Amino acid sequence: MGLTKQAKTLCRSQVALLFMMLRGTRYPLRNRVIALLSIKAGLRAKEIANLTWDMITEAEGQLSTAILLRNNASKGKSGRVIPLNKELRAALSELQKQACPSDYVITTERSERFSPAAIVNLFAAWFRTIGLQGCSSHSGRRTFITNAARKISTVGGSLRDVQVLAGHKALSTTQRYIEADAAAQRKVVDLI
């Protein structure tokens, strides 16, 4: 995939703008959870649509500390375990209290689940509303992977850990998701 074909990553102010806009939507909590699943867990549109409560809850029904994403909910065989970000976990807990009886986490008024295409269209409408061009449902995933790659060494991890979180078979695929940072490049050169 060429560089011009990739979804743009989101900076902090763009993420804040997105969440501010979502507060004014018809389903603010559900929409916040959708955005958080992308930005804070790196899920694809298909994975968001296919996420079920049993993938994020313990046997007794309380929220787990991780998403246990099964292969059938993911792309190919890229099921994986993704620790739950505390902001995402809090939003999921709130949504769980309001959830209608459905196996799926993300539901609509008329259906017990969203389709992956509907998730893609929802992100497109949101980015259009806030005036962000070149962003798509994959922007949150690229943002998650880029942020994880930048911070993983601070907790003793490596790019291999980011690869596992992303559900990629090859590290080279993960590397294509990571946005370069010119300022960081200048700083590291000065340290050499």
mmCIF file of C-alpha atoms in Angstrom:
data_model
loop_
_atom_site.group_PDB
_atom_site.id
_atom_site.type_symbol
_atom_site.label_atom_id
_atom_site.label_comp_id
_atom_site.label_asym_id
_atom_site.label_seq_id
_atom_site.Cartn_x
_atom_site.Cartn_y
_atom_site.Cartn_z
ATOM 1 C CA MET A 1 0.000 0.000 0.000
ATOM 2 C CA GLY A 2 1.451 3.367 -1.020
ATOM 3 C CA LEU A 3 1.904 6.141 1.481
ATOM 4 C CA THR A 4 -0.800 8.272 -0.127
ATOM 5 C CA LYS A 5 -3.331 5.443 0.272
ATOM 6 C CA GLN A 6 -2.948 5.163 4.058
ATOM 7 C CA ALA A 7 -5.468 6.663 6.436
ATOM 8 C CA LYS A 8 -4.049 9.625 8.305
ATOM 9 C CA THR A 9 -3.145 9.317 11.965
ATOM 10 C CA LEU A 10 -4.796 11.622 14.483
ATOM 11 C CA CYS A 11 -2.985 14.052 16.769
ATOM 12 C CA ARG A 12 -4.231 14.749 20.307
ATOM 13 C CA SER A 13 -6.185 17.843 19.314
ATOM 14 C CA GLN A 14 -7.946 15.954 16.500
ATOM 15 C CA VAL A 15 -8.857 13.132 18.884
ATOM 16 C CA ALA A 16 -10.182 15.708 21.378
ATOM 17 C CA LEU A 17 -12.204 17.378 18.600
ATOM 18 C CA LEU A 18 -13.690 14.014 17.609
ATOM 19 C CA PHE A 19 -14.753 13.193 21.175
ATOM 20 C CA MET A 20 -16.177 16.678 21.673
ATOM 21 C CA MET A 21 -18.280 16.284 18.518
ATOM 22 C CA LEU A 22 -19.453 12.811 19.582
ATOM 23 C CA ARG A 23 -20.956 14.269 22.769
ATOM 24 C CA GLY A 24 -23.560 15.995 20.592
ATOM 25 C CA THR A 25 -24.573 12.907 18.615
ATOM 26 C CA ARG A 26 -27.796 10.941 19.077
ATOM 27 C CA TYR A 27 -25.943 8.043 20.756
ATOM 28 C CA PRO A 28 -22.971 9.717 22.461
ATOM 29 C CA LEU A 29 -21.913 6.810 24.699
ATOM 30 C CA ARG A 30 -22.141 4.137 22.001
ATOM 31 C CA ASN A 31 -20.278 6.396 19.562
ATOM 32 C CA ARG A 32 -17.598 7.162 22.154
ATOM 33 C CA VAL A 33 -17.075 3.427 22.708
ATOM 34 C CA ILE A 34 -16.760 2.870 18.941
ATOM 35 C CA ALA A 35 -14.110 5.608 18.681
ATOM 36 C CA LEU A 36 -12.260 4.348 21.768
ATOM 37 C CA LEU A 37 -12.202 0.780 20.426
ATOM 38 C CA SER A 38 -10.403 2.143 17.373
ATOM 39 C CA ILE A 39 -8.092 4.704 19.016
ATOM 40 C CA LYS A 40 -7.327 2.977 22.343
ATOM 41 C CA ALA A 41 -7.486 -0.703 21.305
ATOM 42 C CA GLY A 42 -6.557 -0.520 17.616
ATOM 43 C CA LEU A 43 -9.581 -2.492 16.430
ATOM 44 C CA ARG A 44 -10.562 -2.608 12.757
ATOM 45 C CA ALA A 45 -14.144 -1.726 11.708
ATOM 46 C CA LYS A 46 -14.897 -5.443 11.286
ATOM 47 C CA GLU A 47 -13.604 -6.164 14.787
ATOM 48 C CA ILE A 48 -15.669 -3.369 16.334
ATOM 49 C CA ALA A 49 -18.793 -4.662 14.588
ATOM 50 C CA ASN A 50 -18.098 -8.269 15.628
ATOM 51 C CA LEU A 51 -17.135 -7.575 19.246
ATOM 52 C CA THR A 52 -19.355 -9.475 21.668
ATOM 53 C CA TRP A 53 -19.782 -9.028 25.398
ATOM 54 C CA ASP A 54 -18.285 -12.438 26.127
ATOM 55 C CA MET A 55 -15.000 -11.228 24.599
ATOM 56 C CA ILE A 56 -14.711 -8.476 27.218
ATOM 57 C CA THR A 57 -16.370 -9.946 30.303
ATOM 58 C CA GLU A 58 -15.509 -12.585 32.878
ATOM 59 C CA ALA A 59 -17.754 -15.617 33.430
ATOM 60 C CA GLU A 60 -19.733 -13.723 36.096
ATOM 61 C CA GLY A 61 -20.455 -10.829 33.713
ATOM 62 C CA GLN A 62 -18.094 -8.155 35.064
ATOM 63 C CA LEU A 63 -15.707 -6.475 32.644
ATOM 64 C CA SER A 64 -12.410 -8.201 32.048
ATOM 65 C CA THR A 65 -9.055 -6.445 31.970
ATOM 66 C CA ALA A 66 -8.559 -7.367 28.295
ATOM 67 C CA ILE A 67 -10.358 -7.904 25.020
ATOM 68 C CA LEU A 68 -10.131 -11.569 24.002
ATOM 69 C CA LEU A 69 -10.689 -11.011 20.286
ATOM 70 C CA ARG A 70 -11.430 -14.322 18.585
ATOM 71 C CA ASN A 71 -10.247 -15.142 15.060
ATOM 72 C CA ASN A 72 -13.818 -15.233 13.727
ATOM 73 C CA ALA A 73 -14.334 -11.631 14.865
ATOM 74 C CA SER A 74 -11.144 -10.471 13.227
ATOM 75 C CA LYS A 75 -9.367 -10.412 9.896
ATOM 76 C CA GLY A 76 -8.091 -13.848 8.983
ATOM 77 C CA LYS A 77 -6.457 -15.413 12.011
ATOM 78 C CA SER A 78 -5.524 -12.175 13.750
ATOM 79 C CA GLY A 79 -7.480 -12.793 16.933
ATOM 80 C CA ARG A 80 -5.534 -11.567 19.921
ATOM 81 C CA VAL A 81 -5.584 -10.372 23.530
ATOM 82 C CA ILE A 82 -5.606 -6.590 23.930
ATOM 83 C CA PRO A 83 -5.386 -5.151 27.449
ATOM 84 C CA LEU A 84 -8.236 -2.698 28.094
ATOM 85 C CA ASN A 85 -7.221 0.938 28.305
ATOM 86 C CA LYS A 86 -8.738 2.466 31.473
ATOM 87 C CA GLU A 87 -10.698 5.122 29.551
ATOM 88 C CA LEU A 88 -12.132 2.459 27.232
ATOM 89 C CA ARG A 89 -12.909 0.173 30.179
ATOM 90 C CA ALA A 90 -14.839 2.959 31.943
ATOM 91 C CA ALA A 91 -16.872 3.695 28.795
ATOM 92 C CA LEU A 92 -17.585 -0.016 28.262
ATOM 93 C CA SER A 93 -18.721 -0.330 31.878
ATOM 94 C CA GLU A 94 -21.146 2.543 31.367
ATOM 95 C CA LEU A 95 -22.394 1.043 28.089
ATOM 96 C CA GLN A 96 -22.820 -2.367 29.736
ATOM 97 C CA LYS A 97 -25.222 -0.819 32.270
ATOM 98 C CA GLN A 98 -27.343 0.647 29.444
ATOM 99 C CA ALA A 99 -27.012 -2.220 26.960
ATOM 100 C CA CYS A 100 -30.077 -3.799 25.458
ATOM 101 C CA PRO A 101 -30.150 -7.602 25.450
ATOM 102 C CA SER A 102 -27.723 -8.427 22.668
ATOM 103 C CA ASP A 103 -24.593 -10.508 22.406
ATOM 104 C CA TYR A 104 -22.912 -7.654 20.515
ATOM 105 C CA VAL A 105 -21.340 -4.648 22.210
ATOM 106 C CA ILE A 106 -22.249 -2.187 19.441
ATOM 107 C CA THR A 107 -25.930 -2.229 18.492
ATOM 108 C CA THR A 108 -28.363 -0.092 16.521
ATOM 109 C CA GLU A 109 -31.999 0.815 17.109
ATOM 110 C CA ARG A 110 -33.146 -1.652 14.485
ATOM 111 C CA SER A 111 -30.562 -4.402 14.786
ATOM 112 C CA GLU A 112 -28.719 -6.245 17.497
ATOM 113 C CA ARG A 113 -25.434 -5.386 15.762
ATOM 114 C CA PHE A 114 -23.679 -3.026 13.374
ATOM 115 C CA SER A 115 -22.239 -4.170 10.079
ATOM 116 C CA PRO A 116 -18.561 -3.431 9.401
ATOM 117 C CA ALA A 117 -19.628 -1.195 6.488
ATOM 118 C CA ALA A 118 -21.858 0.820 8.828
ATOM 119 C CA ILE A 119 -18.884 1.362 11.161
ATOM 120 C CA VAL A 120 -16.773 2.543 8.199
ATOM 121 C CA ASN A 121 -19.559 4.926 7.110
ATOM 122 C CA LEU A 122 -19.993 6.228 10.651
ATOM 123 C CA PHE A 123 -16.309 7.161 10.906
ATOM 124 C CA ALA A 124 -16.443 8.803 7.457
ATOM 125 C CA ALA A 125 -19.417 10.930 8.529
ATOM 126 C CA TRP A 126 -17.723 11.899 11.798
ATOM 127 C CA PHE A 127 -14.498 12.971 10.099
ATOM 128 C CA ARG A 128 -16.459 14.879 7.467
ATOM 129 C CA THR A 129 -18.408 16.673 10.229
ATOM 130 C CA ILE A 130 -15.229 17.863 11.963
ATOM 131 C CA GLY A 131 -13.484 18.681 8.675
ATOM 132 C CA LEU A 132 -10.689 16.090 8.734
ATOM 133 C CA GLN A 133 -9.699 14.970 5.251
ATOM 134 C CA GLY A 134 -7.828 11.754 4.539
ATOM 135 C CA CYS A 135 -9.114 10.141 7.726
ATOM 136 C CA SER A 136 -11.104 6.915 7.775
ATOM 137 C CA SER A 137 -12.153 4.109 10.086
ATOM 138 C CA HIS A 138 -8.522 2.969 9.929
ATOM 139 C CA SER A 139 -7.182 6.297 11.281
ATOM 140 C CA GLY A 140 -7.845 5.270 14.878
ATOM 141 C CA ARG A 141 -6.044 1.971 14.326
ATOM 142 C CA ARG A 142 -3.024 3.712 12.772
ATOM 143 C CA THR A 143 -3.050 6.217 15.643
ATOM 144 C CA PHE A 144 -3.119 3.379 18.204
ATOM 145 C CA ILE A 145 -0.254 1.504 16.530
ATOM 146 C CA THR A 146 1.852 4.661 16.103
ATOM 147 C CA ASN A 147 1.313 5.713 19.736
ATOM 148 C CA ALA A 148 2.060 2.195 20.981
ATOM 149 C CA ALA A 149 5.272 2.067 18.929
ATOM 150 C CA ARG A 150 6.433 5.411 20.335
ATOM 151 C CA LYS A 151 5.778 4.406 23.947
ATOM 152 C CA ILE A 152 6.516 0.673 24.045
ATOM 153 C CA SER A 153 10.200 1.053 24.926
ATOM 154 C CA THR A 154 9.293 3.156 27.993
ATOM 155 C CA VAL A 155 7.621 0.078 29.523
ATOM 156 C CA GLY A 156 10.318 -2.385 28.494
ATOM 157 C CA GLY A 157 8.615 -3.679 25.350
ATOM 158 C CA SER A 158 9.578 -3.829 21.691
ATOM 159 C CA LEU A 159 7.989 -3.460 18.277
ATOM 160 C CA ARG A 160 7.229 -7.181 18.470
ATOM 161 C CA ASP A 161 4.774 -6.370 21.292
ATOM 162 C CA VAL A 162 3.107 -3.737 19.108
ATOM 163 C CA GLN A 163 2.903 -6.300 16.293
ATOM 164 C CA VAL A 164 1.080 -8.718 18.616
ATOM 165 C CA LEU A 165 -1.336 -6.004 19.805
ATOM 166 C CA ALA A 166 -2.067 -5.107 16.172
ATOM 167 C CA GLY A 167 -2.633 -8.722 15.167
ATOM 168 C CA HIS A 168 -0.162 -8.597 12.290
ATOM 169 C CA LYS A 169 1.640 -11.721 11.073
ATOM 170 C CA ALA A 170 4.676 -9.743 9.914
ATOM 171 C CA LEU A 171 6.542 -6.948 11.663
ATOM 172 C CA SER A 172 6.906 -5.250 8.280
ATOM 173 C CA THR A 173 3.112 -4.794 8.197
ATOM 174 C CA THR A 174 3.165 -3.144 11.619
ATOM 175 C CA GLN A 175 6.002 -0.862 10.518
ATOM 176 C CA ARG A 176 3.894 0.451 7.620
ATOM 177 C CA TYR A 177 1.277 1.630 10.127
ATOM 178 C CA ILE A 178 3.714 3.671 12.194
ATOM 179 C CA GLU A 179 3.863 7.367 11.364
ATOM 180 C CA ALA A 180 7.383 8.837 11.312
ATOM 181 C CA ASP A 181 8.163 11.792 13.603
ATOM 182 C CA ALA A 182 10.636 14.322 12.164
ATOM 183 C CA ALA A 183 11.045 16.108 15.514
ATOM 184 C CA ALA A 184 11.978 12.832 17.242
ATOM 185 C CA GLN A 185 14.437 12.066 14.429
ATOM 186 C CA ARG A 186 16.164 15.433 14.975
ATOM 187 C CA LYS A 187 16.334 14.851 18.746
ATOM 188 C CA VAL A 188 17.805 11.362 18.463
ATOM 189 C CA VAL A 189 20.456 12.521 15.988
ATOM 190 C CA ASP A 190 21.538 15.160 18.505
ATOM 191 C CA LEU A 191 21.912 12.423 21.135
ATOM 192 C CA ILE A 192 24.305 10.420 18.964
#
